[in-house]
Short mmCIF file of C-alpha atoms in Angstrom, two decimals:
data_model
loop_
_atom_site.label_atom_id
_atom_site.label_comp_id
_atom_site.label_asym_id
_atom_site.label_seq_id
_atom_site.Cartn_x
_atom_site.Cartn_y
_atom_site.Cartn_z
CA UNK A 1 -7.88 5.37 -12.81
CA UNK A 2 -3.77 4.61 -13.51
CA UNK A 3 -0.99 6.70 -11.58
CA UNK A 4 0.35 7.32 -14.88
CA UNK A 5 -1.15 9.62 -17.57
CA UNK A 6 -0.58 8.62 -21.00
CA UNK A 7 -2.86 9.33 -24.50
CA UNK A 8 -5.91 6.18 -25.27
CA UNK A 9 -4.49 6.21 -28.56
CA UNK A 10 -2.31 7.22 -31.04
CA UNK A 11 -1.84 6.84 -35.09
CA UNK A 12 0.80 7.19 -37.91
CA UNK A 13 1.28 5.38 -41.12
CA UNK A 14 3.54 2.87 -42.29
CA UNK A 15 7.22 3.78 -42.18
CA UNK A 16 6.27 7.16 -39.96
CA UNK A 17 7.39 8.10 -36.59
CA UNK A 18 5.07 8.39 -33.17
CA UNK A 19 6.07 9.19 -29.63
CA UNK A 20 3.97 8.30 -26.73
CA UNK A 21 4.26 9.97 -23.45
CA UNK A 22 3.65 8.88 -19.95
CA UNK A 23 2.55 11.98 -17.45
CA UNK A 24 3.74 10.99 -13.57
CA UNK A 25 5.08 13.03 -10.22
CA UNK A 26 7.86 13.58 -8.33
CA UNK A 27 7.06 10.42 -6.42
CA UNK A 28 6.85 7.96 -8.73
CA UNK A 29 8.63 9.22 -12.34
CA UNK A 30 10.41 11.87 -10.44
CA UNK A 31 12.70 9.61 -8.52
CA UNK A 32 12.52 6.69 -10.14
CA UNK A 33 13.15 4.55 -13.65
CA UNK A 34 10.65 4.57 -16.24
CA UNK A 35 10.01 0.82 -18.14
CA UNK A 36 7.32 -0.01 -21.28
CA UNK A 37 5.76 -2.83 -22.38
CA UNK A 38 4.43 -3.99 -25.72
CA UNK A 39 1.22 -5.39 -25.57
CA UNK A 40 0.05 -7.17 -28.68
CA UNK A 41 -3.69 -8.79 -29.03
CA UNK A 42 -3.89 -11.45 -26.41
CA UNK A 43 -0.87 -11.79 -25.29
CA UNK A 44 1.17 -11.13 -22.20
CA UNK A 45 3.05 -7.48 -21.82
CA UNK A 46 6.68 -7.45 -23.58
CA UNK A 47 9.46 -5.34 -21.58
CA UNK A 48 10.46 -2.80 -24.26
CA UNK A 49 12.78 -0.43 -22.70
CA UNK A 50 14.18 -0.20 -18.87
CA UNK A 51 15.69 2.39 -16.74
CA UNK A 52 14.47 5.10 -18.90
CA UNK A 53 16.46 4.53 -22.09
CA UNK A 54 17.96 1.21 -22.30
CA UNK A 55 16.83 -2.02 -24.45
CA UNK A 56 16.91 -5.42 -23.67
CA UNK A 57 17.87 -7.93 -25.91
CA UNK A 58 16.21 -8.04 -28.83
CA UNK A 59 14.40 -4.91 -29.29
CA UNK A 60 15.02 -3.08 -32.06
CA UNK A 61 16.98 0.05 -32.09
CA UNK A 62 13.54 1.66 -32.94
CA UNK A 63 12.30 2.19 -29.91
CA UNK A 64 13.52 4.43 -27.62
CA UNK A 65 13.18 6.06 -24.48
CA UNK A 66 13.59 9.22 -22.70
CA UNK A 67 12.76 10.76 -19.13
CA UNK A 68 12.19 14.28 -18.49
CA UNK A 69 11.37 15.55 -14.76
CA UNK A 70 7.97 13.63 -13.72
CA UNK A 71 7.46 12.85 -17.27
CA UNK A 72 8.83 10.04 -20.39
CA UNK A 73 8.28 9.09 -23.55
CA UNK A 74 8.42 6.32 -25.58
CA UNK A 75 9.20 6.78 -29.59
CA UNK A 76 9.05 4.47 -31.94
CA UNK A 77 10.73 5.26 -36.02
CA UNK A 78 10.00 3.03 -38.85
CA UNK A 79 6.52 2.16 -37.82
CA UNK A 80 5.15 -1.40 -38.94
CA UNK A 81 2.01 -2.98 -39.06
CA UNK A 82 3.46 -5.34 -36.17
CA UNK A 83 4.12 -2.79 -34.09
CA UNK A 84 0.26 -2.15 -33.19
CA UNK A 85 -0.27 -2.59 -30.16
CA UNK A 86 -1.28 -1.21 -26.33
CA UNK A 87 1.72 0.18 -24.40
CA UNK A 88 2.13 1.15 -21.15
CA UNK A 89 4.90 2.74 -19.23
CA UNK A 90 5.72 1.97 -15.54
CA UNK A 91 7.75 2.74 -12.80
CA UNK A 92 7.97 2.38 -8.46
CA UNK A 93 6.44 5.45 -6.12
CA UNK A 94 8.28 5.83 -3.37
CA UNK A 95 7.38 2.91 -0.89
CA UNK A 96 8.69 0.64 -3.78
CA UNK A 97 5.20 -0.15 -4.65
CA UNK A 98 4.90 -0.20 -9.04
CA UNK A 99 2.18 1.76 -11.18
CA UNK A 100 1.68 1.79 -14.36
CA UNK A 101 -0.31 3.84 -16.82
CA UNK A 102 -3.22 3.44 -18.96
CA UNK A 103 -2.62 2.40 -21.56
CA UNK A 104 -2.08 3.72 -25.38
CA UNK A 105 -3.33 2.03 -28.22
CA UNK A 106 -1.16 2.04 -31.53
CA UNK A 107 -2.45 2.43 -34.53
CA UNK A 108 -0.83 1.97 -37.68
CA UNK A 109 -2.90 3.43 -40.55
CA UNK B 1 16.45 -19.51 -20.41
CA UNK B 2 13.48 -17.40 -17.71
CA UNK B 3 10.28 -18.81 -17.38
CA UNK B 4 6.99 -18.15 -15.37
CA UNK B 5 3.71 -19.96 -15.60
CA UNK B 6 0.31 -19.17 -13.44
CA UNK B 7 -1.74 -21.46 -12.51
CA UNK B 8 -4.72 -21.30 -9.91
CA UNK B 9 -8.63 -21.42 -10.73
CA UNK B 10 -10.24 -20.03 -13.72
CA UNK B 11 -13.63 -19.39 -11.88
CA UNK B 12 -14.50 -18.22 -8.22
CA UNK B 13 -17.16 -17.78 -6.38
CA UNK B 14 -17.98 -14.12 -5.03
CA UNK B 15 -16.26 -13.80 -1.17
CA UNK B 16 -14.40 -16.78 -1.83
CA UNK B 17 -10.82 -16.41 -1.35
CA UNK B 18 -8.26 -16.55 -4.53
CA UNK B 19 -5.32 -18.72 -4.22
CA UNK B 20 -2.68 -18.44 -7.31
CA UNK B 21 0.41 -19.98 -7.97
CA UNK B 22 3.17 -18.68 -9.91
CA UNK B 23 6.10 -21.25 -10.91
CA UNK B 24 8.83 -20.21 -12.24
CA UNK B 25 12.73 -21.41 -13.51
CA UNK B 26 15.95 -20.05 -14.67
CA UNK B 27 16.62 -18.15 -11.66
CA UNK B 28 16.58 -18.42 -8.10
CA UNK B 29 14.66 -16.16 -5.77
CA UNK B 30 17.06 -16.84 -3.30
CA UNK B 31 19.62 -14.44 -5.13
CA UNK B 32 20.99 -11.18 -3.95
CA UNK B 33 18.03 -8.89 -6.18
CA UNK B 34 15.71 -11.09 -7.86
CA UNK B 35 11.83 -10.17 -7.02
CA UNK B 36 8.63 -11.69 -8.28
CA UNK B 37 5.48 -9.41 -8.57
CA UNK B 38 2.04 -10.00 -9.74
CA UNK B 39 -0.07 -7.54 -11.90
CA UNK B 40 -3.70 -8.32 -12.98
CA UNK B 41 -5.53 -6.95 -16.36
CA UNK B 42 -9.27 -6.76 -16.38
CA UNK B 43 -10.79 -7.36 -19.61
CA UNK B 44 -10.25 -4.45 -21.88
CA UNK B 45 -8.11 -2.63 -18.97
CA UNK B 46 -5.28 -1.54 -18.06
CA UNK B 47 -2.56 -2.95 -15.92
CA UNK B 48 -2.90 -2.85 -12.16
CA UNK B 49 0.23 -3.70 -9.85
CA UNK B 50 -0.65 -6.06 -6.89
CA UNK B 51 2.15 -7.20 -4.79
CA UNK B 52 5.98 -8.19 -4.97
CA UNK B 53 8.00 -10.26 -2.98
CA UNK B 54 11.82 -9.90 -2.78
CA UNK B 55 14.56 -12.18 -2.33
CA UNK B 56 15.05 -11.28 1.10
CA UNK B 57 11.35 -11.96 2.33
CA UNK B 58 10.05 -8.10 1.99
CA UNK B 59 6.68 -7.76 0.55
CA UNK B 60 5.21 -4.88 -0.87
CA UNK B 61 1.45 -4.77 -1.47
CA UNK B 62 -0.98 -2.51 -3.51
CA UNK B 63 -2.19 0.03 -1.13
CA UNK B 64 -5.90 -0.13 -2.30
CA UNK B 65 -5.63 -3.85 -2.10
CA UNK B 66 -3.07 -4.49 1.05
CA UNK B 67 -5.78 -5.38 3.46
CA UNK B 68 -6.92 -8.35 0.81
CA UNK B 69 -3.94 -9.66 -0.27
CA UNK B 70 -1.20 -11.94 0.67
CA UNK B 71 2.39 -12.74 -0.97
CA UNK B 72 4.39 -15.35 -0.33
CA UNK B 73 7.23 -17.41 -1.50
CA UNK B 74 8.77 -21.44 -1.62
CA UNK B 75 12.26 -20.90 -2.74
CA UNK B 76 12.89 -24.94 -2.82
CA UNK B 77 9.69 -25.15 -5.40
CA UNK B 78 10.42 -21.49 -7.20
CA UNK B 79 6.82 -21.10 -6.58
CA UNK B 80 5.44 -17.72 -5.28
CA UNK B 81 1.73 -17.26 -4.09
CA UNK B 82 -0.53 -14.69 -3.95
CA UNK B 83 -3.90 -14.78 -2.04
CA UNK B 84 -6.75 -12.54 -2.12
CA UNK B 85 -9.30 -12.79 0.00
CA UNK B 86 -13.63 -11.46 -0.41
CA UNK B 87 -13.25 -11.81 -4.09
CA UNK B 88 -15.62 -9.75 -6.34
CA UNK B 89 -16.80 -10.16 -9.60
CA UNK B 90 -14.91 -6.37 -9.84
CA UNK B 91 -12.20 -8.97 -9.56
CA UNK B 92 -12.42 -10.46 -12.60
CA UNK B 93 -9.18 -10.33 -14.61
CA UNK B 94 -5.90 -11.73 -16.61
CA UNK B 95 -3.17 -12.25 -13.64
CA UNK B 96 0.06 -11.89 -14.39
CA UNK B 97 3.51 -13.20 -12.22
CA UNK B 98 6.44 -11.42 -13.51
CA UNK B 99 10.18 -11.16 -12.74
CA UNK B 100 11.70 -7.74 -11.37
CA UNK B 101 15.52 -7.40 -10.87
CA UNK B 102 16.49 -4.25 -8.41
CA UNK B 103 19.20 -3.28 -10.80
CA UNK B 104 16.99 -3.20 -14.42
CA UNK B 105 13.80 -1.87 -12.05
CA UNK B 106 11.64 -3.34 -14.79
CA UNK B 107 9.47 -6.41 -15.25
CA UNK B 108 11.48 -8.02 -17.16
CA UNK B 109 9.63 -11.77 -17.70
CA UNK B 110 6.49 -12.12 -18.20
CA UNK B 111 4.43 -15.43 -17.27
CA UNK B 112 1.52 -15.86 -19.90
CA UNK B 113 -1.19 -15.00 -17.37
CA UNK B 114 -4.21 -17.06 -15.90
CA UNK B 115 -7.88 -15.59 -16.52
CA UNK B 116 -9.51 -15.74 -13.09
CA UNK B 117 -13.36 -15.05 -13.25
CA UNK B 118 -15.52 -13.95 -10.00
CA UNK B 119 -19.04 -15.24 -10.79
CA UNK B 120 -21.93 -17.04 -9.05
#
């Protein structure tokens, strides 16, 4: 069982909009950044967004993150077929050891 | 240009200790920041944070997993190693090295992982 809480799956069609949302506590999400990771079929995770809100290189400006208290979220506008996949927010608890959550699989109808 | 490759056995015994390698280039784990962690994904699972090891020595270790697991580092080779002993076949999953920086918090690189299987 993950640290984190997020939904097994979510779904919207083509060109829609779907958030994702990542359930922690005041020892991990609470006092620390949030990340997520793209996960396509058989390959390895795919840093998405860092320290809550920001993008590395390279990923699109449609995905975005927020942080809220002991809880984030992860949207995504302008869905594509590409863009199923499992995601999975992380952060640190507070001995600097990571957790991660379970796990949401995208669906794009 | 950041890169990370696993290597280590793809099949292990059950009890038998685990020995991976992760190599990596394009930075130095010698610098002021730079971390390497390792995070394992049993088929169909979710990710599970095992250990990280720091620039300055400091190892952190999954506390369900601490008393089986051992994280070190060989800054000349840019090779970090993780050990876990009295494998299972519970243990059977995709392990991952990846690159943390203290300042983006995040893994940033990701090696492609190395499926380790715990069978007799």
């Amino acid at each position: 069982q993950s640290v984190l809480t997020q939904p097994p799956s979510v779904s919207a069609a083509p060109g829609q909009k779907v958030t994702i949302s990542c359930s922690g506590s005041s020892s991990n999400i609470g006092n620390n950044y949030v990340s997520w990771y793209q996960q396509l079929p058989g390959t390895a995770p795919k840093l998405l967004i860092y320290e809550n809100n920001k993008r590395p290189s390279g990923i699109p400006d449609r995905f975005s993150g927020s942080k809220s208290g002991t809880s984030a979220t992860l949207g995504i506008t302008g869905l594509q077929t590409g863009d199923e996949a499992d995601y999975y927010c992380g952060t640190w608890d507070s001995s600097l050891r990571g957790v991660f959550g379970g796990g949401t699989k995208l669906t794009v109808l | 240009q950041v890169t990370l490759r696993e290597s280590g056995p793809a099949l292990v015994k059950p009890t038998q200790t685990l020995t991976l390698t992760c190599t990596f280039s394009g930075f130095s784990l010698s610098t002021s920041g730079m971390c390497v962690s390792w995070i394992r994904q049993p088929p169909g699972k979710a990710l599970e944070w095992l250990a990280l090891i720091d620039w300055d020595d400091d190892k952190y270790y999954s506390t369900s997993l601490k008393t089986r697991l051992t994280i070190s580092k060989d800054t000349s080779k840019n090779q970090v190693v993780l050990t876990m002993t009295n494998m299972d076949p519970v243990d059977t999953a995709t392990y991952y090295c990846a690159r943390v920086q203290t300042g983006g918090h995040a893994f940033d690189y990701w090696g492609q992982g190395t499926l380790v299987t715990v069978s007799s």
